[in-house]
Coordinates of C-alpha atoms and ligand atoms in Angstrom, one line a residue:
M1 CA 74.9 107.8 122.9
P2 CA 75.7 111.6 122.4
N3 CA 72.7 113.8 121.8
Q4 CA 72.5 116.2 118.9
D5 CA 73.8 119.1 121.0
Q6 CA 76.9 117.1 121.6
L7 CA 77.3 116.1 118.0
S8 CA 77.0 119.7 116.8
L9 CA 79.7 120.8 119.2
F10 CA 82.6 119.8 117.1
D11 CA 82.6 122.3 114.3
D12 CA 85.8 121.8 112.4
S13 CA 85.1 124.6 109.9
T14 CA 87.7 126.8 111.5
L15 CA 90.5 124.3 110.8
G16 CA 93.3 126.0 108.8
Q17 CA 92.4 129.4 110.1
P18 CA 94.4 131.1 112.8
E19 CA 93.8 129.4 116.1
P20 CA 91.7 131.3 118.6
A21 CA 92.9 131.1 122.2
A22 CA 91.2 128.2 123.9
A23 CA 87.9 129.4 125.1
T24 CA 87.9 127.2 128.1
A25 CA 90.6 125.4 130.1
P26 CA 90.4 121.7 129.3
D27 CA 90.0 120.8 132.9
L28 CA 86.8 122.8 133.1
I29 CA 85.2 121.0 130.1
P30 CA 82.8 118.4 131.4
T31 CA 83.7 115.0 130.1
D32 CA 80.1 114.6 128.8
A33 CA 80.6 118.0 127.3
K34 CA 77.6 120.1 126.3
I35 CA 80.0 122.9 125.3
P36 CA 82.4 123.0 122.4
I37 CA 86.0 121.8 122.3
P38 CA 87.4 124.4 119.9
P39 CA 90.6 124.0 118.0
G40 CA 93.4 125.1 120.3
T41 CA 91.9 123.7 123.5
Y42 CA 94.8 121.4 124.3
Q43 CA 98.3 122.6 124.6
T44 CA 99.8 119.1 125.1
M45 CA 99.0 115.6 124.2
N46 CA 99.1 114.7 127.9
Q47 CA 96.3 117.1 128.6
L48 CA 94.3 115.6 125.8
A49 CA 95.1 112.1 127.0
E50 CA 93.9 112.9 130.5
H51 CA 90.7 114.3 129.2
C52 CA 90.1 111.2 126.9
N53 CA 90.6 108.9 129.9
S54 CA 87.7 110.5 131.7
C55 CA 85.6 111.1 128.6
H56 CA 81.9 109.9 128.3
R57 CA 80.8 111.7 125.2
C58 CA 79.7 108.3 123.9
D59 CA 79.0 104.9 125.5
L60 CA 82.4 103.5 124.6
G61 CA 83.7 105.3 127.7
N62 CA 81.7 102.9 129.9
S63 CA 83.6 99.8 128.8
R64 CA 87.2 100.9 128.2
T65 CA 90.2 99.8 130.3
H66 CA 92.3 102.6 128.8
A67 CA 91.6 105.3 126.3
V68 CA 94.2 104.8 123.5
I69 CA 95.6 108.1 122.4
G70 CA 98.6 107.6 120.2
R71 CA 102.3 106.7 120.0
G72 CA 105.3 107.8 118.0
N73 CA 106.9 111.1 117.3
L74 CA 104.8 114.1 118.3
Q75 CA 106.5 116.1 115.6
A76 CA 106.4 113.4 112.9
P77 CA 105.9 114.2 109.2
I78 CA 103.4 111.4 108.9
L79 CA 100.3 110.8 111.0
I80 CA 98.6 107.4 110.7
V81 CA 94.9 107.1 111.4
G82 CA 93.5 103.7 112.4
E83 CA 90.0 102.6 113.2
G84 CA 89.8 102.0 116.9
P85 CA 91.5 100.1 119.6
G86 CA 91.3 96.3 119.9
Q87 CA 91.8 94.2 123.0
N88 CA 95.6 94.6 123.1
E89 CA 95.3 98.3 122.7
D90 CA 92.6 98.6 125.3
E91 CA 94.8 96.7 127.7
T92 CA 98.0 98.6 127.1
G93 CA 96.6 102.0 126.2
L94 CA 98.8 102.1 123.0
P95 CA 97.6 101.9 119.4
F96 CA 98.5 99.1 117.0
V97 CA 100.3 96.8 119.3
G98 CA 98.6 93.6 118.3
K99 CA 99.0 91.6 115.1
S100 CA 97.8 94.5 112.9
G101 CA 100.4 96.7 114.6
Q102 CA 103.2 94.2 114.0
L103 CA 102.3 94.1 110.4
L104 CA 102.1 97.9 110.3
E105 CA 105.6 98.2 111.7
K106 CA 106.9 95.8 108.9
I107 CA 105.1 97.8 106.3
L108 CA 106.6 101.1 107.5
A109 CA 110.1 99.5 107.8
S110 CA 109.8 98.3 104.2
V111 CA 110.0 101.9 103.0
N112 CA 112.5 102.9 105.7
L113 CA 110.0 104.6 107.9
N114 CA 110.6 104.4 111.6
T115 CA 107.8 104.6 114.2
E116 CA 109.8 106.6 116.7
R117 CA 111.1 109.1 114.2
D118 CA 108.8 109.4 111.2
V119 CA 105.2 108.6 112.3
Y120 CA 102.6 109.3 114.9
I121 CA 99.9 106.7 115.2
A122 CA 96.3 107.4 116.4
N123 CA 92.8 106.1 115.8
M124 CA 89.4 107.5 114.8
V125 CA 88.0 106.5 118.2
K126 CA 90.0 106.3 121.4
C127 CA 88.0 103.6 123.2
R128 CA 87.5 100.0 122.2
P129 CA 84.2 99.2 120.5
P130 CA 82.8 96.0 122.2
S131 CA 83.7 92.7 120.4
N132 CA 85.8 94.8 118.0
R133 CA 82.8 96.0 116.0
L134 CA 83.1 99.0 113.8
P135 CA 82.7 102.3 115.6
T136 CA 79.3 103.9 114.9
P137 CA 78.9 107.2 113.1
N138 CA 77.9 108.8 116.4
E139 CA 80.9 107.4 118.2
I140 CA 83.2 108.7 115.5
A141 CA 81.5 112.1 115.6
A142 CA 81.8 112.2 119.4
C143 CA 85.5 111.4 119.3
K144 CA 86.6 113.3 116.2
P145 CA 87.5 116.6 117.9
Y146 CA 90.2 114.7 119.8
L147 CA 91.7 113.5 116.6
L148 CA 91.5 116.9 115.0
E149 CA 93.4 118.3 118.0
Q150 CA 96.0 115.6 117.6
I151 CA 96.4 116.5 113.9
R152 CA 96.7 120.2 114.8
M153 CA 99.3 119.5 117.4
V154 CA 101.4 117.1 115.4
D155 CA 101.0 119.1 112.2
P156 CA 101.9 116.3 109.9
K157 CA 102.7 116.8 106.2
I158 CA 101.1 113.5 105.2
I159 CA 98.2 111.6 106.8
L160 CA 97.7 107.9 106.1
L161 CA 94.1 106.8 106.4
T162 CA 94.0 103.0 107.0
G163 CA 90.7 101.6 105.8
A164 CA 87.3 103.0 104.9
T165 CA 86.4 104.0 108.4
A166 CA 89.4 106.4 108.7
V167 CA 88.8 107.7 105.1
R168 CA 85.1 108.4 105.8
G169 CA 85.7 109.7 109.3
I170 CA 88.3 112.3 108.2
T171 CA 87.4 113.3 104.6
G172 CA 83.7 112.2 104.5
D173 CA 84.4 110.3 101.3
K174 CA 82.2 107.3 101.3
R175 CA 83.9 105.3 98.5
G176 CA 85.2 101.9 99.3
I177 CA 88.8 101.5 100.2
T178 CA 89.6 99.4 97.1
K179 CA 88.4 102.3 94.9
I180 CA 90.1 105.1 96.7
R181 CA 93.4 103.6 98.0
G182 CA 96.6 104.9 96.4
T183 CA 95.1 108.2 95.4
W184 CA 96.2 111.4 97.1
I185 CA 93.4 113.5 98.7
E186 CA 93.8 117.0 99.8
W187 CA 92.0 117.7 103.1
E188 CA 92.4 120.9 105.1
G189 CA 95.6 121.7 103.3
R190 CA 97.1 118.3 104.1
L191 CA 98.0 115.4 101.8
C192 CA 96.1 112.3 102.7
M193 CA 96.7 108.8 101.3
P194 CA 94.1 106.1 101.8
I195 CA 95.6 102.7 102.3
F196 CA 94.3 99.3 103.2
H197 CA 93.9 98.5 106.9
P198 CA 96.7 96.1 108.1
A199 CA 93.9 93.7 109.4
Y200 CA 92.7 93.4 105.8
L201 CA 96.1 92.4 104.7
L202 CA 96.3 89.8 107.5
R203 CA 93.2 88.2 106.0
N204 CA 94.6 88.5 102.4
P205 CA 98.2 87.3 102.6
S206 CA 98.9 86.8 98.9
R207 CA 101.8 89.0 97.5
E208 CA 101.0 88.4 93.9
P209 CA 100.9 91.5 91.7
G210 CA 97.5 93.0 92.0
A211 CA 96.8 91.4 95.4
P212 CA 96.2 93.8 98.4
K213 CA 99.7 93.4 99.9
W214 CA 101.2 94.2 96.5
L215 CA 99.0 97.3 96.2
M216 CA 100.0 98.3 99.7
W217 CA 103.6 98.1 98.7
Q218 CA 102.9 100.4 95.7
D219 CA 101.0 102.9 97.9
M220 CA 103.8 103.0 100.6
Q221 CA 106.4 103.6 97.9
A222 CA 104.3 106.5 96.7
V223 CA 104.2 107.8 100.3
R224 CA 108.0 107.5 100.7
D225 CA 108.6 109.3 97.4
K226 CA 106.2 112.1 98.4
L227 CA 107.8 112.5 101.8
D228 CA 111.2 112.7 100.2
E229 CA 109.9 115.2 97.6
I230 CA 108.3 117.6 100.1
S231 CA 111.2 117.3 102.6
K232 CA 113.8 118.5 100.1
Ligands
LIG301 N1 93.4 98.5 114.6 C1 93.2 99.8 114.6 O1 92.6 100.3 113.7 N2 93.8 100.5 115.6 C2 94.5 99.9 116.5 O2 95.0 100.7 117.4 C3 94.6 98.6 116.5 C4 94.1 97.8 115.6

């Protein structure tokens, strides 16, 4: 469990401002860091991945097989934020490769979005919570600077927040996902769209108008339209 010192390290108030040169080489930042990881610390995703794989800012580092960093296009216009790795992801080191991931691929394909070309996929926390429980607020706070660095490096036009954990983790908005989904939120100068988590759709397979899958389809069409509009 990170202490208060650790939690206060990850000041994101400078996001959107010119990036300072990294204060410290990533290699020199202890993996149970008591010093900040400022925006601009990592020059490459590989550097960040290496650091995550030896990270012990929270206890999830004790039980992981692999830290799960991300997959997709490092210059994608859309970045997707999930919750955290499950068993398949922990084993492979790749996000969304289990059943939820297969559904996510189908959802993206339904609006002609391609994982290798159009999206980069990452999670709120990089290490698997035991028994697939929700990541705790402390775990999310400990891991958030890594995600902020990923967002800075990929520099997406649109961020898709899958489920309430991602919405809360990024924007701080505590509303339930059924309330907030489908509405554009501006965060740090980026457009964010909260959508249902694919696992929720697996539990609610109806495609009737008004059902979660149908609502997801509406939201993804809005995302497609927005991407087309801002890419003109
Ligand atoms: N669910 C998530 O939120 N992320 C993954 O990587 C896999 C399943």
